[in-house]
Coordinates of C-alpha atoms (C1' of nucleotides) in Angstrom, one line a residue:
Chain A
M111 CA 46.6 -34.1 17.7
D112 CA 42.9 -33.7 17.2
F113 CA 41.4 -31.0 15.2
D114 CA 38.0 -29.4 15.8
N115 CA 35.7 -27.6 13.4
S116 CA 36.3 -24.1 14.8
Q117 CA 38.9 -23.2 12.2
P118 CA 40.7 -24.7 9.3
I119 CA 43.1 -27.5 10.0
Y120 CA 46.1 -25.7 8.6
M121 CA 45.5 -22.8 11.0
Q122 CA 45.3 -25.3 13.9
I123 CA 48.6 -26.7 12.9
I124 CA 50.1 -23.2 12.9
D125 CA 48.6 -22.5 16.3
E126 CA 50.0 -25.7 17.7
Y127 CA 53.5 -24.7 16.5
K128 CA 53.0 -21.2 17.9
K129 CA 52.1 -22.7 21.3
N130 CA 55.2 -24.9 21.2
I131 CA 57.4 -21.9 20.4
I132 CA 55.7 -19.8 23.1
R133 CA 56.3 -22.5 25.7
S134 CA 60.0 -22.6 24.5
E135 CA 59.5 -26.3 23.6
L136 CA 60.7 -25.3 20.2
K137 CA 63.6 -22.9 19.8
K138 CA 65.3 -21.1 16.9
G139 CA 67.2 -23.6 14.8
D140 CA 65.2 -26.7 15.9
K141 CA 64.2 -29.0 13.1
I142 CA 60.5 -29.8 12.9
P143 CA 59.1 -32.9 11.3
S144 CA 59.0 -33.1 7.5
Q145 CA 55.7 -32.4 5.8
R146 CA 55.2 -36.1 5.1
E147 CA 56.1 -37.2 8.6
Y148 CA 53.8 -34.6 10.2
A149 CA 51.0 -35.5 7.9
Q150 CA 51.3 -39.2 8.9
I151 CA 51.4 -38.3 12.6
V152 CA 48.3 -36.1 12.7
R153 CA 46.5 -38.1 9.9
V154 CA 46.1 -35.3 7.6
N155 CA 46.8 -34.8 3.9
P156 CA 50.4 -33.7 3.1
N157 CA 49.0 -30.8 1.1
T158 CA 47.3 -29.4 4.2
V159 CA 50.5 -29.6 6.2
Q160 CA 52.3 -27.9 3.3
R161 CA 50.0 -25.0 3.4
A162 CA 50.5 -24.6 7.2
Y163 CA 54.3 -24.8 6.7
R164 CA 54.2 -22.4 3.8
E165 CA 52.2 -19.8 5.7
M166 CA 54.6 -20.2 8.7
E167 CA 57.5 -19.5 6.3
N168 CA 55.7 -16.5 5.0
M169 CA 55.5 -15.0 8.5
D170 CA 59.1 -15.9 9.2
M171 CA 58.2 -18.4 11.9
V172 CA 60.2 -21.1 10.1
E173 CA 62.7 -21.4 7.4
T174 CA 62.7 -24.2 4.9
L175 CA 65.7 -25.5 3.1
R176 CA 64.9 -27.6 0.1
G177 CA 66.0 -31.2 0.4
Q178 CA 67.0 -30.6 4.1
G179 CA 63.9 -29.8 6.0
T180 CA 62.1 -27.1 7.9
F181 CA 63.6 -25.2 10.9
I182 CA 62.3 -22.8 13.5
S183 CA 63.5 -19.3 12.7
A184 CA 61.5 -17.4 15.3
G185 CA 63.7 -15.8 17.9
E186 CA 62.9 -14.4 21.4
Q187 CA 61.4 -11.2 20.1
M188 CA 59.0 -13.0 17.8
R189 CA 58.2 -15.5 20.6
E190 CA 57.0 -12.6 22.8
Q191 CA 54.9 -11.1 20.1
M192 CA 53.3 -14.4 19.4
A193 CA 52.6 -14.9 23.1
K194 CA 50.8 -11.5 23.2
E195 CA 48.7 -12.3 20.1
M196 CA 47.7 -15.8 21.4
A197 CA 46.8 -14.3 24.8
A198 CA 44.7 -11.6 23.2
K199 CA 42.9 -14.3 21.1
V200 CA 42.3 -16.5 24.1
M201 CA 41.1 -13.6 26.2
Q202 CA 38.7 -12.2 23.7
H203 CA 37.2 -15.7 23.3
F204 CA 36.8 -16.0 27.0
I205 CA 35.2 -12.6 27.3
H206 CA 32.8 -13.4 24.5
E207 CA 31.8 -16.7 26.1
M208 CA 31.2 -15.1 29.5
R209 CA 29.1 -12.3 28.1
S210 CA 27.1 -14.8 26.1
L211 CA 26.4 -16.5 29.5
G212 CA 24.9 -13.2 30.7
Y213 CA 27.7 -12.0 32.8
E214 CA 28.6 -8.3 32.8
D215 CA 32.2 -7.1 32.7
T216 CA 32.5 -6.2 36.4
M217 CA 31.1 -9.7 37.3
I218 CA 33.6 -11.4 35.0
M219 CA 36.5 -9.5 36.7
A220 CA 35.2 -10.4 40.2
M221 CA 34.8 -14.1 39.3
L222 CA 38.3 -14.3 37.9
K223 CA 39.7 -12.6 40.9
C224 CA 37.9 -15.0 43.1
E225 CA 39.2 -17.9 41.2
L226 CA 42.8 -16.7 41.1
E227 CA 43.1 -15.3 44.6
P228 CA 40.9 -17.8 46.5
M229 CA 42.0 -16.4 49.9
E230 CA 43.9 -13.3 50.7
E231 CA 44.9 -12.5 54.3
G232 CA 41.9 -11.6 56.4
E233 CA 39.4 -12.5 53.8
Q234 CA 36.6 -14.9 54.3
V235 CA 34.9 -16.1 51.2
D236 CA 32.4 -18.8 50.5
R237 CA 31.2 -18.9 54.1
I238 CA 27.5 -19.3 53.4
Chain B
M74 CA 26.0 -27.8 15.2
D75 CA 29.6 -28.9 15.0
F76 CA 31.2 -31.2 17.5
D77 CA 34.8 -31.3 18.5
N78 CA 36.9 -34.1 20.0
S79 CA 37.4 -32.4 23.4
Q80 CA 34.6 -34.4 25.1
P81 CA 31.8 -36.9 24.2
I82 CA 29.2 -35.7 21.8
Y83 CA 26.3 -36.4 24.2
M84 CA 28.0 -33.9 26.7
Q85 CA 28.3 -31.4 23.9
I86 CA 24.6 -31.8 23.2
I87 CA 23.8 -31.2 26.9
D88 CA 26.1 -28.1 27.0
E89 CA 24.3 -26.7 24.0
Y90 CA 20.9 -27.0 25.7
K91 CA 22.4 -25.6 28.9
K92 CA 23.6 -22.5 26.9
N93 CA 20.2 -22.1 25.3
I94 CA 18.6 -22.2 28.7
I95 CA 21.1 -19.8 30.2
R96 CA 20.6 -17.3 27.4
S97 CA 16.8 -17.7 28.0
E98 CA 16.4 -18.9 24.5
L99 CA 14.7 -21.9 25.9
K100 CA 12.4 -21.5 29.0
K101 CA 10.5 -23.8 31.3
G102 CA 7.7 -25.5 29.4
D103 CA 9.3 -25.0 25.9
K104 CA 9.1 -28.1 23.7
I105 CA 12.4 -29.3 22.3
P106 CA 12.8 -31.6 19.2
S107 CA 12.2 -35.3 19.5
Q108 CA 15.3 -37.5 19.8
R109 CA 14.8 -38.6 16.2
E110 CA 14.4 -35.1 14.9
Y111 CA 17.4 -33.9 16.7
A112 CA 19.5 -36.8 15.5
Q113 CA 18.6 -36.0 12.0
I114 CA 19.2 -32.3 12.3
V115 CA 22.7 -32.6 13.8
R116 CA 23.5 -35.8 11.9
V117 CA 24.3 -37.9 15.0
N118 CA 23.5 -41.4 16.0
P119 CA 20.0 -41.5 17.7
N120 CA 21.6 -43.5 20.6
T121 CA 23.9 -40.5 21.3
V122 CA 20.9 -38.2 21.5
Q123 CA 19.1 -40.6 23.6
R124 CA 21.9 -40.6 26.2
A125 CA 22.0 -36.8 26.2
Y126 CA 18.2 -36.6 26.7
R127 CA 18.3 -39.3 29.4
E128 CA 20.9 -37.5 31.4
M129 CA 19.1 -34.2 31.1
E130 CA 16.0 -35.8 32.4
N131 CA 18.0 -37.3 35.3
M132 CA 19.2 -33.9 36.4
D133 CA 15.7 -32.4 35.9
M134 CA 16.7 -30.2 33.1
V135 CA 13.9 -31.6 30.9
E136 CA 10.8 -33.6 31.4
T137 CA 9.5 -36.2 28.9
L138 CA 5.7 -36.7 28.6
R139 CA 4.8 -39.9 26.9
G140 CA 3.1 -39.3 23.6
Q141 CA 3.6 -35.5 23.8
G142 CA 7.4 -34.9 23.6
T143 CA 10.2 -33.4 25.7
F144 CA 9.9 -30.1 27.5
I145 CA 12.3 -27.9 29.4
S146 CA 11.7 -28.2 33.1
A147 CA 14.5 -26.1 34.4
G148 CA 13.3 -23.0 36.2
E149 CA 15.0 -19.7 37.1
Q150 CA 16.9 -21.2 40.0
M151 CA 18.3 -24.0 38.0
R152 CA 19.2 -21.6 35.2
E153 CA 21.3 -19.6 37.6
Q154 CA 23.0 -22.6 38.9
M155 CA 23.8 -23.8 35.4
A156 CA 25.1 -20.4 34.5
K157 CA 27.5 -20.6 37.4
E158 CA 28.7 -24.1 36.4
M159 CA 29.3 -23.1 32.8
A160 CA 31.0 -20.0 33.8
A161 CA 33.3 -21.9 36.1
K162 CA 34.1 -24.3 33.4
V163 CA 34.8 -21.5 30.9
M164 CA 36.9 -19.7 33.4
Q165 CA 39.0 -22.7 34.4
H166 CA 39.7 -23.4 30.7
F167 CA 40.7 -19.8 30.2
I168 CA 43.1 -19.8 33.2
H169 CA 44.6 -23.1 32.0
E170 CA 45.3 -21.7 28.5
M171 CA 46.7 -18.4 29.8
R172 CA 49.0 -20.3 32.2
S173 CA 50.2 -22.6 29.4
L174 CA 51.1 -19.5 27.5
G175 CA 53.4 -18.6 30.4
Y176 CA 51.4 -15.9 32.0
E177 CA 51.3 -15.7 35.8
D178 CA 48.0 -15.1 37.6
T179 CA 48.7 -11.4 38.4
M180 CA 49.4 -10.9 34.8
I181 CA 46.2 -12.6 33.7
M182 CA 44.2 -10.3 36.0
A183 CA 46.0 -7.2 34.7
M184 CA 45.5 -8.1 31.1
L185 CA 41.8 -8.9 31.5
K186 CA 41.3 -5.6 33.4
C187 CA 43.1 -3.8 30.6
E188 CA 40.8 -5.4 28.1
L189 CA 37.6 -4.8 29.9
E190 CA 38.3 -1.3 31.3
P191 CA 40.2 0.4 28.5
M192 CA 40.0 3.8 30.4
E193 CA 40.2 4.7 34.0
E194 CA 39.3 7.5 36.4
G195 CA 38.2 10.7 34.8
E196 CA 38.0 9.3 31.3
Q197 CA 35.5 10.7 28.9
V198 CA 35.1 8.7 25.8
D199 CA 32.3 8.7 23.2
R200 CA 30.4 11.4 25.0
I201 CA 28.1 13.5 22.8
Chain C
M234 CA 47.9 -16.6 -21.9
D235 CA 50.7 -19.0 -22.3
F236 CA 52.9 -20.1 -19.6
D237 CA 56.6 -21.0 -19.8
N238 CA 58.7 -23.2 -17.6
S239 CA 60.8 -20.4 -16.2
Q240 CA 58.8 -20.1 -13.0
P241 CA 55.7 -21.6 -11.4
I242 CA 52.4 -20.9 -13.2
Y243 CA 50.9 -19.2 -10.1
M244 CA 53.8 -16.7 -10.1
Q245 CA 53.3 -16.0 -13.8
I246 CA 49.6 -15.3 -13.1
I247 CA 50.6 -12.8 -10.4
D248 CA 53.2 -11.1 -12.7
E249 CA 50.5 -10.8 -15.4
Y250 CA 48.2 -9.0 -12.9
K251 CA 51.2 -6.8 -11.8
K252 CA 51.8 -5.8 -15.3
N253 CA 48.2 -4.9 -15.8
I254 CA 48.2 -2.8 -12.7
I255 CA 51.4 -1.1 -13.7
R256 CA 50.0 -0.2 -17.1
S257 CA 46.9 1.1 -15.3
E258 CA 44.8 -1.3 -17.2
L259 CA 43.5 -2.4 -13.9
K260 CA 42.8 0.1 -11.1
K261 CA 41.8 0.1 -7.5
G262 CA 38.3 -1.2 -7.2
D263 CA 38.2 -3.1 -10.5
K264 CA 36.8 -6.6 -10.3
I265 CA 38.9 -9.3 -11.7
P266 CA 37.6 -12.6 -13.1
S267 CA 36.5 -15.2 -10.6
Q268 CA 38.9 -18.0 -9.9
R269 CA 36.9 -20.4 -11.9
E270 CA 36.5 -18.1 -14.9
Y271 CA 40.2 -17.3 -14.9
A272 CA 41.0 -21.0 -14.7
Q273 CA 38.9 -21.7 -17.7
I274 CA 40.3 -18.8 -19.7
V275 CA 43.9 -19.7 -19.2
R276 CA 43.3 -23.5 -19.1
V277 CA 44.7 -24.0 -15.7
N278 CA 43.5 -25.8 -12.6
P279 CA 41.3 -23.6 -10.3
N280 CA 43.5 -24.5 -7.4
T281 CA 46.5 -22.9 -9.2
V282 CA 44.5 -19.7 -9.8
Q283 CA 43.4 -19.8 -6.2
R284 CA 47.0 -19.9 -5.0
A285 CA 47.9 -16.9 -7.2
Y286 CA 44.8 -15.0 -5.9
R287 CA 45.6 -15.9 -2.3
E288 CA 49.1 -14.7 -2.5
M289 CA 48.0 -11.5 -4.2
E290 CA 45.6 -11.0 -1.3
N291 CA 48.5 -11.6 1.2
M292 CA 50.5 -8.8 -0.4
D293 CA 47.5 -6.5 -0.5
M294 CA 47.3 -6.4 -4.3
V295 CA 43.7 -7.5 -4.2
E296 CA 40.9 -7.9 -1.8
T297 CA 38.5 -10.8 -1.9
L298 CA 34.9 -10.7 -0.7
R299 CA 33.4 -14.1 -0.1
G300 CA 30.5 -14.7 -2.4
Q301 CA 31.2 -11.5 -4.3
G302 CA 34.5 -11.8 -6.0
T303 CA 38.0 -10.4 -6.0
F304 CA 38.9 -6.8 -6.5
I305 CA 42.1 -4.8 -7.1
S306 CA 43.1 -3.0 -3.9
A307 CA 46.5 -1.7 -5.0
G308 CA 46.6 2.1 -5.2
E309 CA 48.9 4.5 -6.9
Q310 CA 51.7 4.1 -4.3
M311 CA 51.7 0.3 -4.6
R312 CA 51.6 0.7 -8.4
E313 CA 54.8 2.6 -8.4
Q314 CA 56.5 0.2 -6.1
M315 CA 55.5 -2.7 -8.3
A316 CA 56.8 -0.9 -11.3
K317 CA 60.2 -0.5 -9.7
E318 CA 60.3 -4.1 -8.7
M319 CA 59.3 -5.4 -12.1
A320 CA 61.8 -3.1 -13.8
A321 CA 64.6 -4.3 -11.5
K322 CA 63.7 -7.9 -12.3
V323 CA 63.6 -7.3 -16.1
M324 CA 66.9 -5.3 -15.9
Q325 CA 68.8 -7.9 -14.0
H326 CA 67.6 -10.6 -16.4
F327 CA 68.8 -8.5 -19.3
I328 CA 72.2 -7.9 -17.8
H329 CA 72.6 -11.6 -17.0
E330 CA 71.8 -12.5 -20.6
M331 CA 74.1 -10.0 -22.1
R332 CA 77.0 -11.0 -19.9
S333 CA 76.4 -14.6 -20.7
L334 CA 76.8 -13.6 -24.4
G335 CA 80.2 -12.3 -23.5
Y336 CA 79.5 -8.6 -23.3
E337 CA 81.1 -6.4 -20.7
D338 CA 79.2 -3.8 -18.8
T339 CA 80.6 -0.8 -20.7
M340 CA 79.7 -2.6 -24.0
I341 CA 76.2 -3.2 -22.8
M342 CA 75.7 0.4 -22.0
A343 CA 77.1 1.5 -25.3
M344 CA 74.9 -0.9 -27.3
L345 CA 71.8 0.2 -25.4
K346 CA 72.6 3.8 -26.0
C347 CA 73.1 3.1 -29.7
E348 CA 69.7 1.4 -29.8
L349 CA 67.8 4.1 -27.9
E350 CA 69.4 7.2 -29.4
P351 CA 70.0 6.0 -33.0
M352 CA 71.1 9.5 -34.2
E353 CA 71.8 12.6 -32.2
E354 CA 72.5 15.8 -34.0
G355 CA 75.8 15.8 -35.7
E356 CA 76.4 12.1 -35.1
Q357 CA 77.1 9.7 -37.8
V358 CA 76.9 6.0 -36.9
D359 CA 77.1 2.8 -38.9
R360 CA 78.7 4.6 -41.8
I361 CA 81.7 2.3 -42.1
Chain D
M99 CA 66.1 -28.2 -21.9
D100 CA 62.8 -26.6 -21.5
F101 CA 60.9 -24.9 -24.2
D102 CA 58.4 -22.1 -23.9
N103 CA 55.6 -21.0 -26.2
S104 CA 57.1 -17.8 -27.4
Q105 CA 58.5 -19.2 -30.6
P106 CA 58.7 -22.5 -32.5
I107 CA 60.7 -25.2 -30.8
Y108 CA 63.0 -25.7 -33.7
M109 CA 64.0 -22.0 -33.4
Q110 CA 64.6 -22.5 -29.7
I111 CA 66.9 -25.4 -30.5
I112 CA 68.8 -23.3 -32.9
D113 CA 69.1 -20.5 -30.4
E114 CA 70.4 -22.9 -27.8
Y115 CA 73.2 -24.0 -30.2
K116 CA 73.9 -20.4 -31.0
K117 CA 74.4 -19.6 -27.4
N118 CA 76.7 -22.5 -26.9
I119 CA 78.8 -21.3 -29.8
I120 CA 78.8 -17.7 -28.6
R121 CA 80.0 -18.9 -25.2
S122 CA 82.6 -21.0 -27.0
E123 CA 81.3 -24.1 -25.3
L124 CA 81.0 -25.4 -28.9
K125 CA 83.8 -24.7 -31.4
K126 CA 84.4 -25.3 -35.0
G127 CA 84.9 -29.0 -35.6
D128 CA 83.0 -30.2 -32.5
K129 CA 80.6 -33.0 -33.0
I130 CA 77.1 -32.5 -31.9
P131 CA 74.5 -35.2 -31.0
S132 CA 72.8 -37.0 -33.9
Q133 CA 69.2 -35.9 -34.6
R134 CA 67.9 -39.1 -33.0
E135 CA 70.0 -38.7 -29.9
Y136 CA 69.1 -35.1 -29.5
A137 CA 65.4 -35.8 -30.0
Q138 CA 65.5 -38.4 -27.2
I139 CA 67.5 -36.2 -24.8
V140 CA 65.2 -33.2 -25.0
R141 CA 62.0 -35.3 -25.6
V142 CA 61.0 -33.7 -28.8
N143 CA 59.7 -35.0 -32.1
P144 CA 62.7 -36.1 -34.4
N145 CA 61.1 -34.1 -37.2
T146 CA 61.4 -30.9 -35.2
V147 CA 65.1 -31.6 -34.6
Q148 CA 65.6 -32.4 -38.2
R149 CA 64.2 -29.0 -39.2
A150 CA 66.5 -27.3 -36.7
Y151 CA 69.6 -29.1 -38.0
R152 CA 68.6 -28.5 -41.6
E153 CA 68.3 -24.8 -41.1
M154 CA 71.6 -24.7 -39.2
E155 CA 73.2 -26.4 -42.1
N156 CA 71.6 -23.9 -44.5
M157 CA 73.2 -21.0 -42.7
D158 CA 76.5 -22.8 -42.4
M159 CA 76.4 -23.1 -38.6
V160 CA 76.9 -26.8 -38.9
E161 CA 78.1 -29.3 -41.5
T162 CA 76.8 -32.9 -41.8
L163 CA 79.2 -35.6 -43.0
R164 CA 77.3 -38.6 -44.2
G165 CA 78.0 -41.6 -42.0
Q166 CA 80.1 -39.6 -39.6
G167 CA 77.7 -37.1 -37.9
T168 CA 77.1 -33.4 -37.6
F169 CA 79.9 -30.9 -36.8
I170 CA 80.0 -27.2 -35.9
S171 CA 81.3 -25.3 -38.9
A172 CA 80.9 -21.8 -37.5
G173 CA 84.2 -20.0 -37.1
E174 CA 85.2 -17.0 -35.1
Q175 CA 83.7 -14.5 -37.6
M176 CA 80.4 -16.2 -37.6
R177 CA 80.5 -16.5 -33.8
E178 CA 80.8 -12.7 -33.5
Q179 CA 78.0 -12.1 -35.9
M180 CA 75.7 -14.4 -34.0
A181 CA 76.6 -12.7 -30.8
K182 CA 75.6 -9.4 -32.3
E183 CA 72.3 -10.9 -33.5
M184 CA 71.5 -12.5 -30.2
A185 CA 72.4 -9.4 -28.3
A186 CA 70.2 -7.3 -30.6
K187 CA 67.3 -9.6 -30.0
V188 CA 67.8 -9.6 -26.2
M189 CA 68.2 -5.9 -26.2
Q190 CA 65.0 -5.2 -28.2
H191 CA 63.1 -7.6 -25.9
F192 CA 64.4 -5.7 -22.9
I193 CA 63.5 -2.3 -24.3
H194 CA 60.1 -3.5 -25.2
E195 CA 59.4 -4.8 -21.7
M196 CA 60.7 -1.7 -20.0
R197 CA 58.6 0.5 -22.2
S198 CA 55.6 -1.6 -21.5
L199 CA 56.2 -0.9 -17.8
G200 CA 55.8 2.8 -18.6
Y201 CA 59.5 3.8 -18.6
E202 CA 60.8 6.3 -21.1
D203 CA 64.1 5.8 -23.0
T204 CA 66.1 8.2 -20.9
M205 CA 64.8 6.6 -17.7
I206 CA 65.8 3.2 -19.0
M207 CA 69.3 4.4 -19.8
A208 CA 69.6 6.0 -16.3
M209 CA 68.4 2.9 -14.5
L210 CA 70.8 0.6 -16.4
K211 CA 73.7 2.9 -15.7
C212 CA 72.8 3.0 -12.1
E213 CA 72.7 -0.8 -12.0
L214 CA 76.0 -1.3 -13.8
E215 CA 78.0 1.6 -12.3
P216 CA 76.8 1.7 -8.7
M217 CA 79.4 4.4 -7.8
E218 CA 80.9 7.2 -9.8
E219 CA 84.0 9.5 -9.8
G220 CA 86.2 9.3 -6.7
E221 CA 84.4 6.3 -5.1
Q222 CA 86.3 4.0 -3.0
V223 CA 84.4 0.9 -2.1
D224 CA 85.5 -2.5 -0.8
R225 CA 89.2 -1.4 -0.7
I226 CA 91.4 -3.2 1.7
Chain E
dG32 C1' 26.9 -17.7 -8.2
dT33 C1' 31.4 -16.5 -5.2
dG34 C1' 35.7 -17.9 -2.5
dG35 C1' 37.8 -21.5 1.1
dT36 C1' 39.4 -26.0 2.5
dC37 C1' 40.7 -30.6 2.0
dT38 C1' 42.0 -35.0 0.0
dA39 C1' 44.5 -38.1 -3.3
dG40 C1' 48.0 -38.6 -6.1
dA41 C1' 51.4 -37.3 -9.7
dC42 C1' 55.8 -35.4 -11.0
dC43 C1' 59.7 -32.3 -10.3
dA44 C1' 64.1 -30.2 -8.2
dC45 C1' 67.5 -30.4 -4.8
dC46 C1' 70.3 -33.3 -1.5
Chain F
dG284 C1' 65.2 -38.5 1.6
dT285 C1' 63.5 -33.2 1.5
dG286 C1' 60.2 -29.4 -0.1
dG287 C1' 57.4 -27.4 -4.4
dT288 C1' 53.9 -27.4 -8.0
dC289 C1' 50.0 -29.0 -10.2
dT290 C1' 45.8 -31.5 -11.4
dA291 C1' 41.2 -33.4 -10.4
dG292 C1' 37.5 -33.4 -7.8
dA293 C1' 34.8 -33.1 -3.4
dC294 C1' 32.3 -30.4 0.0
dC295 C1' 31.5 -26.2 2.6
dA296 C1' 30.2 -21.2 3.7
dC297 C1' 28.4 -16.9 2.1
dC298 C1' 25.5 -14.3 -1.3

DNA sequence: GTGGTCTAGACCACC
DNA sequence: GTGGTCTAGACCACC
């Protein structure tokens, strides 16, 4: 994993786990790497990982058992909620960037539509 | 400026200039910092800046006049083209992220619409 | 302030603030010492104070404004809730200690009554 | 053992022995560690242990036989008296804490009663 | 000045 | 081995 400077590393770690849960690559009960392991893998200080894990515990994403490890505790309901939150975040960022490029909302909609539905029956687009 | 690890720094420098031109913060004829100045400001290796400036010159974004400095050479037409390119890039990135969160295209459209047009037909908000 | 080994220092800091709020010595809007000041006063590492302050912020006991300081945000409702929680904690600790001294519940009640209502009209206690 | 700063360490050592006697974990005639041993175990200055042992001897809690060691000398009667003293101490501390949380005596009684007798007259819980 | 993040490294408790 | 706490000290962003 690489981290950027857009937000704190511990938040990026959390977001990474959120994505994994959303994609169902991690499910309730799965064990995640120990703080030390994870710290070595992503080349980050163990304290930073600990903060990420602690905050995940606070929001009931994971459960930690002392001496045993840390486990995903988020179920299907939480998975859906996280998906909505992440989507909202991604979408707002997208809108912000498009607007800062000078596009108005109607134009943004049109461009996305064009990108997602390149050809519908009877339509002819991009013909000069 | 902060750089991330998603693409080479010289490309990020170019994108930064593109955004400035797109937002009309930089216009044809404006002088931009010398390579040395720029390298000092953003704390980057001068060679990296040189590569960015060279590529910008190759695509006629800027023009270097010996002994005078580097100037924006992109006009209105190029500005629009760059805007389209950047928008396409942003949009593809957005689509990719939404899909990786498990959303299908129709859902993405719906959510964006919902975000951009909070109210439909007959709505009267914030009048007065 | 002195800390004991019964629980982590950061929790003892939080409890101290809780007590101050419960006793209305600190009210909504009051500024509390900066993390560095508090760390110097109680002779503790600033990071430990920061953790306490951060957790207080997470439970909406305080509000922190970057560059300005940290302020009590707990209102009357929260004050009452905290009082109940602290009381429950104190009481359970008391019961545990009394039981470990070999006293049964009825005896504990009787002793407390004796201590709190040393003499009611017409009563004669401790007269052999 | 951990010591706190609420009172001198030698008193805390004495209280620890008192609790052990009260709980009948130590009985008349039992040998207790030598001062040196005890000092090593709890990592305390031998002088501090000496003071504790001396005071315990003064109040006839223990008896030291030269060349043989130190032995509990408190019998059943003393055990009961110590229990009363410790209980009084614990209770006063409890009352003080509850009052400092703003609770009046009648309220303290009521809350304790509620905690100790969760159900009253006619209740039938957990039968079967 | 304020709070926020991060590293490095120690020591502890539980398993 | 696991997670939890704490110190020391650096550097950053906002005011």
